[in-house]
Short mmCIF file of C-alpha atoms in Angstrom, two decimals:
data_model
loop_
_atom_site.label_atom_id
_atom_site.label_comp_id
_atom_site.label_asym_id
_atom_site.label_seq_id
_atom_site.Cartn_x
_atom_site.Cartn_y
_atom_site.Cartn_z
CA MET A 1 17.47 98.63 130.05
CA THR A 2 15.49 97.08 132.93
CA ALA A 3 12.93 99.00 134.96
CA ARG A 4 15.28 99.09 137.97
CA ARG A 5 18.18 100.53 135.95
CA LEU A 6 15.76 102.95 134.32
CA ARG A 7 14.67 104.19 137.77
CA GLY A 8 18.20 104.59 138.98
CA ALA A 9 19.31 106.51 135.80
CA CYS A 10 16.25 108.85 136.21
CA ARG A 11 17.04 109.28 139.85
CA ALA A 12 20.75 110.11 139.09
CA HIS A 13 19.67 112.69 136.42
CA LEU A 14 17.11 114.37 138.82
CA VAL A 15 19.98 114.68 141.50
CA ALA A 16 22.20 116.17 138.73
CA ALA A 17 19.48 118.73 137.91
CA LEU A 18 19.09 119.70 141.54
CA ALA A 19 22.79 119.76 142.35
CA GLY A 20 23.13 121.93 139.17
CA CYS A 21 20.78 124.50 140.63
CA LEU A 22 22.97 124.55 143.81
CA VAL A 23 26.09 124.91 141.67
CA GLY A 24 24.44 127.83 139.92
CA LEU A 25 23.55 129.44 143.34
CA VAL A 26 27.08 129.03 144.78
CA GLY A 27 28.85 129.83 141.56
CA GLY A 28 26.65 132.82 140.80
CA ALA A 29 27.15 134.02 144.39
CA PHE A 30 30.92 133.50 143.84
CA ARG A 31 30.97 135.74 140.75
CA TRP A 32 28.88 138.36 142.45
CA CYS A 33 31.12 138.52 145.40
CA LEU A 34 34.23 138.75 143.03
CA GLN A 35 32.42 141.60 141.16
CA ARG A 36 32.00 143.49 144.47
CA ALA A 37 35.46 142.80 145.53
CA ASP A 38 36.87 144.11 142.26
CA ALA A 39 34.89 147.34 142.70
CA LEU A 40 35.91 147.81 146.20
CA ARG A 41 39.69 147.34 145.19
CA GLY A 42 39.35 149.79 142.53
CA ARG A 43 38.05 152.36 144.97
CA LEU A 44 40.88 151.67 147.33
CA LEU A 45 43.30 152.17 144.64
CA GLU A 46 41.77 155.46 143.74
CA THR A 47 41.91 156.54 147.26
CA ALA A 48 45.53 155.47 147.66
CA ALA A 49 46.55 157.56 144.43
CA GLY A 50 45.26 160.52 146.23
CA LEU A 51 47.52 160.00 149.29
CA GLY A 52 50.38 162.44 149.62
CA GLY A 53 54.04 161.79 150.53
CA GLY A 54 54.46 158.98 148.01
CA LEU A 55 52.78 156.56 150.33
CA GLY A 56 49.95 155.50 147.84
CA TRP A 57 51.86 152.43 146.75
CA LEU A 58 51.65 150.93 150.27
CA VAL A 59 48.03 150.46 150.09
CA PRO A 60 47.99 147.94 147.10
CA VAL A 61 51.08 146.20 148.43
CA ALA A 62 49.68 145.67 151.98
CA LEU A 63 46.22 144.66 150.54
CA THR A 64 47.50 141.87 148.18
CA ALA A 65 50.03 140.71 150.58
CA ALA A 66 47.32 140.52 153.42
CA GLY A 67 44.88 138.86 151.06
CA ALA A 68 47.35 136.24 149.72
CA ALA A 69 48.39 135.29 153.32
CA LEU A 70 44.90 134.99 154.58
CA ALA A 71 43.86 132.95 151.45
CA CYS A 72 46.76 130.66 151.84
CA ALA A 73 45.96 130.08 155.50
CA ILE A 74 42.33 129.27 154.59
CA ALA A 75 43.41 126.72 151.84
CA ARG A 76 45.86 124.99 154.21
CA ARG A 77 43.03 123.88 156.47
CA VAL A 78 41.29 121.79 153.91
CA PRO A 79 43.01 119.16 151.55
CA HIS A 80 43.15 120.14 147.94
CA ALA A 81 41.82 123.70 148.46
CA ALA A 82 44.76 125.41 147.18
CA GLY A 83 45.27 125.96 143.41
CA SER A 84 42.87 125.28 140.68
CA GLY A 85 41.42 122.08 141.73
CA ILE A 86 40.91 120.94 138.16
CA GLN A 87 43.83 118.46 138.43
CA HIS A 88 41.98 117.17 141.58
CA VAL A 89 38.81 116.65 139.64
CA GLU A 90 40.81 114.75 136.91
CA ALA A 91 42.50 112.59 139.60
CA VAL A 92 39.15 111.55 141.02
CA TRP A 93 37.81 110.65 137.68
CA ARG A 94 40.83 108.35 137.18
CA GLY A 95 40.52 106.74 140.55
CA GLU A 96 43.67 108.39 141.87
CA SER A 97 42.07 110.38 144.67
CA GLU A 98 38.93 110.57 146.69
CA ALA A 99 36.11 113.08 145.84
CA PRO A 100 36.02 116.09 148.00
CA THR A 101 33.45 116.65 150.85
CA TRP A 102 31.28 119.71 151.53
CA ARG A 103 34.16 121.13 153.61
CA LEU A 104 35.78 122.25 150.47
CA LEU A 105 33.09 124.66 149.60
CA PRO A 106 33.68 127.28 152.30
CA ALA A 107 37.56 127.14 151.86
CA LYS A 108 37.38 127.43 148.11
CA PHE A 109 34.71 130.03 148.25
CA ALA A 110 36.14 132.37 150.82
CA GLY A 111 39.77 131.65 149.91
CA GLY A 112 39.04 132.38 146.21
CA VAL A 113 37.15 135.76 147.01
CA VAL A 114 39.94 136.94 149.23
CA ALA A 115 42.94 135.82 146.92
CA ILE A 116 41.44 136.93 143.60
CA GLY A 117 39.65 140.07 145.01
CA SER A 118 42.83 141.26 146.62
CA GLY A 119 44.37 141.36 143.16
CA LEU A 120 46.41 138.13 142.70
CA VAL A 121 46.48 137.24 139.02
CA LEU A 122 44.27 134.16 139.34
CA GLY A 123 40.93 132.93 137.65
CA ARG A 124 37.59 132.23 139.08
CA GLU A 125 36.92 129.20 137.01
CA GLY A 126 39.28 126.86 139.12
CA PRO A 127 37.42 127.36 142.39
CA ALA A 128 34.10 127.40 140.43
CA VAL A 129 34.91 123.88 138.86
CA HIS A 130 36.14 122.33 142.13
CA MET A 131 33.20 123.52 144.05
CA GLY A 132 30.80 122.30 141.47
CA ALA A 133 32.58 118.84 141.51
CA ALA A 134 32.34 118.83 145.53
CA ILE A 135 28.44 119.64 145.29
CA GLY A 136 28.00 116.92 142.73
CA ALA A 137 29.82 114.32 144.93
CA GLU A 138 28.05 115.29 148.03
CA ALA A 139 24.75 115.28 146.45
CA GLY A 140 25.36 111.81 145.31
CA ARG A 141 26.29 110.64 148.79
CA ARG A 142 23.38 112.44 150.45
CA THR A 143 20.99 110.77 148.04
CA GLY A 144 22.39 107.26 148.51
CA LEU A 145 23.58 106.87 145.03
CA GLY A 146 26.19 104.14 144.06
CA ALA A 147 29.97 104.90 143.81
CA ASP A 148 29.81 105.00 139.93
CA ASP A 149 27.07 107.61 139.96
CA ILE A 150 28.85 109.68 142.44
CA ARG A 151 31.83 109.83 140.32
CA LEU A 152 29.69 110.76 137.42
CA LEU A 153 28.03 113.45 139.39
CA HIS A 154 31.35 114.74 140.67
CA THR A 155 32.60 115.12 137.08
CA SER A 156 29.51 116.36 135.32
CA LEU A 157 28.91 119.08 137.93
CA ALA A 158 32.69 120.12 137.56
CA GLY A 159 31.55 121.07 134.05
CA ALA A 160 28.63 122.97 135.46
CA GLY A 161 31.04 124.94 137.59
CA LEU A 162 32.89 126.02 134.44
CA ALA A 163 29.68 127.00 132.82
CA VAL A 164 28.81 129.18 135.55
CA ALA A 165 32.29 130.79 135.84
CA PHE A 166 32.34 131.95 132.17
CA ALA A 167 28.56 131.84 131.30
CA ALA A 168 29.47 129.11 128.76
CA PRO A 169 27.26 125.89 129.17
CA LEU A 170 28.63 124.29 126.04
CA GLY A 171 32.07 124.93 127.01
CA GLY A 172 31.40 123.28 130.28
CA LEU A 173 30.23 120.23 128.56
CA LEU A 174 33.17 119.94 126.21
CA PHE A 175 35.51 120.61 129.13
CA VAL A 176 34.03 117.44 130.78
CA CYS A 177 34.54 115.33 127.66
CA GLU A 178 37.68 116.70 126.12
CA GLU A 179 39.85 117.59 129.20
CA VAL A 180 38.59 115.78 132.32
CA THR A 181 37.46 112.31 130.97
CA ARG A 182 38.79 112.44 127.36
CA SER A 183 35.78 110.34 126.38
CA VAL A 184 32.12 110.65 125.23
CA ARG A 185 29.82 108.61 127.19
CA PRO A 186 26.08 109.09 126.71
CA ARG A 187 25.10 108.95 130.34
CA LEU A 188 28.01 111.31 131.36
CA VAL A 189 26.97 113.60 128.48
CA LEU A 190 23.31 113.70 129.63
CA MET A 191 24.12 114.36 133.18
CA THR A 192 26.48 117.21 132.26
CA LEU A 193 23.84 118.67 130.02
CA VAL A 194 21.23 118.63 132.70
CA GLY A 195 23.68 119.99 135.37
CA THR A 196 25.11 122.80 133.18
CA ALA A 197 21.72 123.85 132.00
CA ALA A 198 20.46 124.12 135.41
CA ALA A 199 23.46 125.84 136.97
CA ALA A 200 23.74 128.34 134.05
CA ALA A 201 19.97 129.34 134.45
CA VAL A 202 20.27 129.81 138.28
CA SER A 203 23.49 131.65 137.92
CA ALA A 204 22.16 134.05 135.28
CA LEU A 205 19.61 135.20 137.76
CA ILE A 206 22.38 136.34 140.18
CA ALA A 207 25.38 137.35 138.04
CA GLY A 208 23.71 137.73 134.59
CA GLY A 209 24.21 135.59 131.56
CA ALA A 210 25.42 137.95 128.97
CA PRO A 211 28.82 137.27 127.18
CA ILE A 212 31.84 137.94 129.39
CA PHE A 213 33.68 139.80 126.63
CA PRO A 214 31.08 141.01 124.14
CA PHE A 215 32.85 141.29 120.67
CA PRO A 216 31.53 143.84 118.18
CA ASP A 217 29.83 142.37 115.12
CA ALA A 218 32.44 142.06 112.33
CA PRO A 219 32.75 140.34 109.13
CA ALA A 220 34.42 137.05 108.88
CA PRO A 221 38.05 137.46 107.83
CA PRO A 222 38.67 136.43 104.22
CA VAL A 223 39.73 132.76 103.54
CA TRP A 224 43.11 133.65 102.17
CA LEU A 225 44.02 134.98 105.67
CA LEU A 226 43.74 131.55 107.34
CA PRO A 227 47.36 130.59 106.77
CA VAL A 228 48.27 133.90 108.69
CA PHE A 229 46.12 132.67 111.56
CA MET A 230 47.89 129.28 111.32
CA LEU A 231 51.28 130.89 111.65
CA PHE A 232 49.91 133.04 114.38
CA GLY A 233 48.58 129.89 116.31
CA ALA A 234 52.04 128.35 115.90
CA THR A 235 53.52 131.33 117.89
CA ALA A 236 50.98 130.87 120.36
CA GLY A 237 51.91 127.16 120.67
CA LEU A 238 55.57 128.44 121.35
CA LEU A 239 54.23 130.90 123.95
CA GLY A 240 51.99 128.35 125.56
CA ALA A 241 54.81 125.75 126.03
CA ALA A 242 56.77 128.48 127.85
CA TYR A 243 53.78 129.38 129.94
CA GLY A 244 52.98 125.93 131.16
CA GLY A 245 56.65 125.34 131.91
CA LEU A 246 56.76 128.60 133.97
CA VAL A 247 53.72 127.57 136.03
CA ILE A 248 55.47 124.22 136.92
CA GLY A 249 58.79 125.97 137.61
CA SER A 250 57.24 128.67 139.81
CA LEU A 251 55.53 125.79 142.00
CA ALA A 252 58.94 124.02 142.12
CA LEU A 253 60.74 127.13 143.33
CA SER A 254 58.04 127.66 145.99
CA ASP A 255 58.55 123.92 147.10
CA ARG A 256 62.27 124.64 147.49
CA LEU A 257 61.70 127.44 149.75
CA ALA A 258 59.35 125.59 151.93
CA ALA A 259 61.96 124.35 154.50
CA ARG A 260 63.10 127.93 155.16
CA VAL A 261 59.88 130.15 154.58
CA PRO A 262 56.50 129.34 155.95
CA ALA A 263 53.70 129.00 153.42
CA THR A 264 51.57 132.02 154.54
CA ALA A 265 54.85 134.12 154.46
CA ARG A 266 55.61 132.89 150.92
CA ALA A 267 52.11 133.88 150.01
CA ALA A 268 52.44 137.31 151.63
CA LEU A 269 55.68 137.98 149.69
CA ILE A 270 54.24 136.91 146.25
CA GLY A 271 51.14 139.16 147.13
CA ALA A 272 53.56 142.03 147.96
CA VAL A 273 55.12 141.70 144.51
CA VAL A 274 51.68 141.59 142.85
CA GLY A 275 50.59 144.56 144.83
CA LEU A 276 53.55 146.44 143.84
CA LEU A 277 52.77 145.80 140.16
CA MET A 278 49.10 146.85 140.78
CA ALA A 279 50.35 150.21 142.33
CA VAL A 280 52.13 150.91 138.97
CA ASP A 281 49.06 150.02 136.77
CA PRO A 282 45.81 148.14 138.16
CA LEU A 283 45.73 146.31 134.75
CA PHE A 284 48.82 144.38 135.70
CA ALA A 285 46.93 142.60 138.43
CA GLY A 286 43.64 140.70 138.89
CA GLY A 287 41.98 138.12 136.68
CA GLY A 288 42.44 139.99 133.51
CA ASP A 289 38.71 140.81 132.52
CA PRO A 290 38.97 144.56 132.17
CA LEU A 291 42.05 144.11 129.95
CA GLY A 292 40.36 141.50 127.78
CA GLU A 293 37.36 143.76 127.34
CA ARG A 294 39.56 146.59 126.24
CA LEU A 295 41.49 144.49 123.83
CA LEU A 296 38.38 142.94 122.22
CA ALA A 297 36.96 146.46 121.80
CA GLY A 298 39.82 147.38 119.66
CA TRP A 299 42.04 149.09 122.16
CA SER A 300 45.39 149.45 120.38
CA PRO A 301 48.20 151.18 122.49
CA ALA A 302 51.71 151.31 121.38
CA VAL A 303 53.57 148.12 120.72
CA GLY A 304 55.79 148.82 123.71
CA VAL A 305 52.89 149.20 126.03
CA LEU A 306 51.41 145.82 124.76
CA ALA A 307 54.70 144.21 125.22
CA ALA A 308 54.94 145.48 128.73
CA TYR A 309 51.55 144.24 129.71
CA LEU A 310 52.28 140.76 128.12
CA ALA A 311 55.60 140.36 129.88
CA VAL A 312 54.19 141.29 133.38
CA ARG A 313 51.04 139.18 133.13
CA PHE A 314 52.97 136.36 131.70
CA ALA A 315 55.15 136.10 134.89
CA ALA A 316 52.57 137.34 137.28
CA GLY A 317 50.00 134.50 136.42
CA PRO A 318 52.33 131.62 137.31
CA LEU A 319 53.90 133.57 140.30
CA SER A 320 50.31 133.99 141.73
CA TYR A 321 49.54 130.48 141.33
CA ALA A 322 52.70 129.41 143.31
CA ALA A 323 51.10 131.37 146.38
CA GLY A 324 49.18 128.36 147.33
CA THR A 325 45.73 130.17 147.50
CA PRO A 326 42.53 129.14 145.77
CA GLY A 327 42.51 130.40 142.20
CA GLY A 328 42.58 129.02 138.60
CA LEU A 329 44.71 129.48 135.48
CA PHE A 330 42.12 129.96 132.76
CA ALA A 331 41.14 133.59 133.18
CA PRO A 332 44.74 135.00 133.27
CA LEU A 333 45.64 132.68 130.45
CA LEU A 334 42.95 134.13 128.32
CA ALA A 335 44.12 137.70 129.07
CA VAL A 336 47.64 136.80 128.14
CA GLY A 337 46.39 135.16 124.82
CA ALA A 338 44.41 138.44 123.99
CA LEU A 339 47.48 140.47 124.61
CA TRP A 340 49.46 138.18 122.24
CA GLY A 341 46.90 138.51 119.62
CA ALA A 342 46.84 142.30 119.92
CA LEU A 343 50.57 142.47 119.74
CA ALA A 344 50.86 140.20 116.81
CA HIS A 345 48.34 142.45 115.00
CA ALA A 346 50.24 145.52 115.88
CA ALA A 347 53.36 144.01 114.47
CA ALA A 348 51.87 142.34 111.34
CA GLY A 349 48.84 144.63 110.76
CA PRO A 350 50.76 147.08 108.48
CA LEU A 351 51.31 144.11 106.16
CA LEU A 352 47.66 143.14 105.99
CA PRO A 353 45.76 144.82 103.17
CA GLY A 354 42.76 147.03 104.17
CA GLN A 355 40.53 145.87 106.98
CA ALA A 356 41.24 142.05 106.61
CA ALA A 357 41.12 141.55 110.44
CA GLY A 358 41.23 144.08 113.26
CA SER A 359 43.25 143.74 116.45
CA GLY A 360 40.13 142.60 118.30
CA ALA A 361 39.74 139.58 115.90
CA PHE A 362 43.41 138.63 116.81
CA ALA A 363 42.77 138.99 120.41
CA VAL A 364 39.89 136.62 120.43
CA VAL A 365 41.87 134.04 118.35
CA GLY A 366 44.86 134.44 120.64
CA MET A 367 42.69 133.73 123.73
CA ALA A 368 41.62 130.33 122.34
CA ALA A 369 45.03 129.56 120.73
CA LEU A 370 46.89 130.00 123.95
CA PHE A 371 44.34 127.94 125.86
CA ALA A 372 44.70 125.17 123.21
CA ALA A 373 48.55 125.30 123.59
CA VAL A 374 48.65 125.20 127.45
CA VAL A 375 45.55 123.04 128.24
CA ARG A 376 45.79 120.88 125.07
CA ALA A 377 41.94 121.10 124.69
CA PRO A 378 41.44 122.98 121.42
CA ALA A 379 37.68 122.26 121.04
CA THR A 380 36.89 123.42 124.60
CA GLY A 381 38.94 126.54 123.97
CA ILE A 382 37.12 127.30 120.67
CA VAL A 383 33.63 126.91 122.11
CA LEU A 384 34.56 128.60 125.35
CA VAL A 385 35.77 131.66 123.68
CA VAL A 386 32.83 131.91 121.19
CA GLU A 387 30.53 131.74 124.06
CA MET A 388 32.27 134.13 126.01
CA THR A 389 32.60 136.71 123.17
CA GLY A 390 29.70 135.81 120.66
CA ALA A 391 32.35 135.92 117.86
CA THR A 392 30.78 133.29 115.55
CA SER A 393 32.27 134.96 112.49
CA LEU A 394 35.79 133.86 113.72
CA VAL A 395 35.09 130.12 113.83
CA LEU A 396 37.47 129.36 110.78
CA PRO A 397 40.32 131.41 112.13
CA LEU A 398 39.74 129.81 115.62
CA LEU A 399 40.01 126.26 114.13
CA ALA A 400 43.02 127.26 112.18
CA ALA A 401 44.92 128.81 115.10
CA CYS A 402 44.01 126.41 117.66
CA PHE A 403 45.12 123.42 115.50
CA ALA A 404 48.43 125.02 114.91
CA ALA A 405 48.94 126.01 118.57
CA ALA A 406 48.10 122.54 120.03
CA LEU A 407 50.29 120.76 117.39
CA THR A 408 53.18 123.07 117.93
CA ALA A 409 53.10 122.78 121.72
CA ASP A 410 52.81 118.95 121.30
CA ARG A 411 55.82 118.75 119.03
CA LEU A 412 57.86 120.80 121.46
CA GLY A 413 57.17 117.97 124.00
CA SER A 414 55.16 120.32 126.19
CA GLU A 415 52.78 118.22 128.38
CA PRO A 416 49.35 119.55 129.07
CA VAL A 417 49.50 121.74 132.18
CA TYR A 418 46.90 119.76 134.18
CA ASP A 419 48.53 116.36 133.54
CA ARG A 420 51.59 117.95 134.98
CA LEU A 421 49.87 119.41 137.90
CA ARG A 422 47.98 116.20 138.56
CA ARG A 423 51.17 114.21 138.58
CA ARG A 424 52.82 116.81 140.83
CA MET A 425 49.75 116.47 143.25
CA GLN A 426 50.19 112.58 143.40
CA GLU A 427 53.98 112.93 144.01
CA ARG A 428 53.59 115.31 147.03
CA PRO A 429 53.29 113.69 150.40
#
């Protein structure tokens, strides 16, 4: 490597480190705001429950409808601000779209806080990834880097955004290599490592760096149980294929209504439906973190209750995504996977001898398996879930289930969800 190229590489990595600090600051503030919004929503629901005259249900309905409409209006002012944004990050890497400018940041930040904070079943990781990518691209432009380095910064700092959203730096690195670029390039890996490390360190100062879903220490399940986890993974593959299809189907239905119903009105209607579900049970709405925490801690309600949570959140996630607000798919997807794992354990647990594996273990494996089926990035799903839970004793069951889930979804002809979303984005005028 010539001295000039060496200086250029060092400069790009320095920019990645500085931009990573900014991603950590923005992403950490985003998580902090969402935590405050969730707490405020909880207090409003408690107050509404005490209202007389049967009017308590109006508060969550009005809250989520207004939040969805406002977030949709914010997103419509900036190109690509609606939805997850991960498909746009992938399109930029493939040269199908231009990298976003700094104008994306306030729209994604404010719209995401309003949409997710009001109770829509959306994840924080999509806005965090997209904002990270925008910061990386803008940092490259402002420092006079070349087009190739700007694209590398855009992609590597997207991984930093995911690392901040889930306190999972290794998951952010694998996400860039396995899902966004589907390649391992030394310079991209180094820039992503620098960016994610800086982002995770800064974010931890604001929002904390502890695992999102701490899993109690438990012995590893016996090896003879691996075929059971493979069978469970195959069922998660079936569920994942249906979930991905429902996401695309919900968007298609929303498009068909576009000529008759304005976008903000569609968002308000979807928000009202989600708000009504929230009035019935707060666990039906939101990103799903409280539900995941309970399930991983071993919460085992009746099979009918688990099935109800699964059915409602299975439909509410794709419905919320069709509202056209900023928000991602990962977090709700993980909650559905945990529910599927708990439900499978409730159904099959009596057939398993002794304490071979608890419901929490199946919930952890279900999170990664459904992720692998829908996103088709099994290694990312495994590492992401291990970092989020600390469940290192479940590595072998995770490997078996994610392999079966990804293979099943692939054999069913189910295309990875972000490939479908990226193609849809390119087809829309």
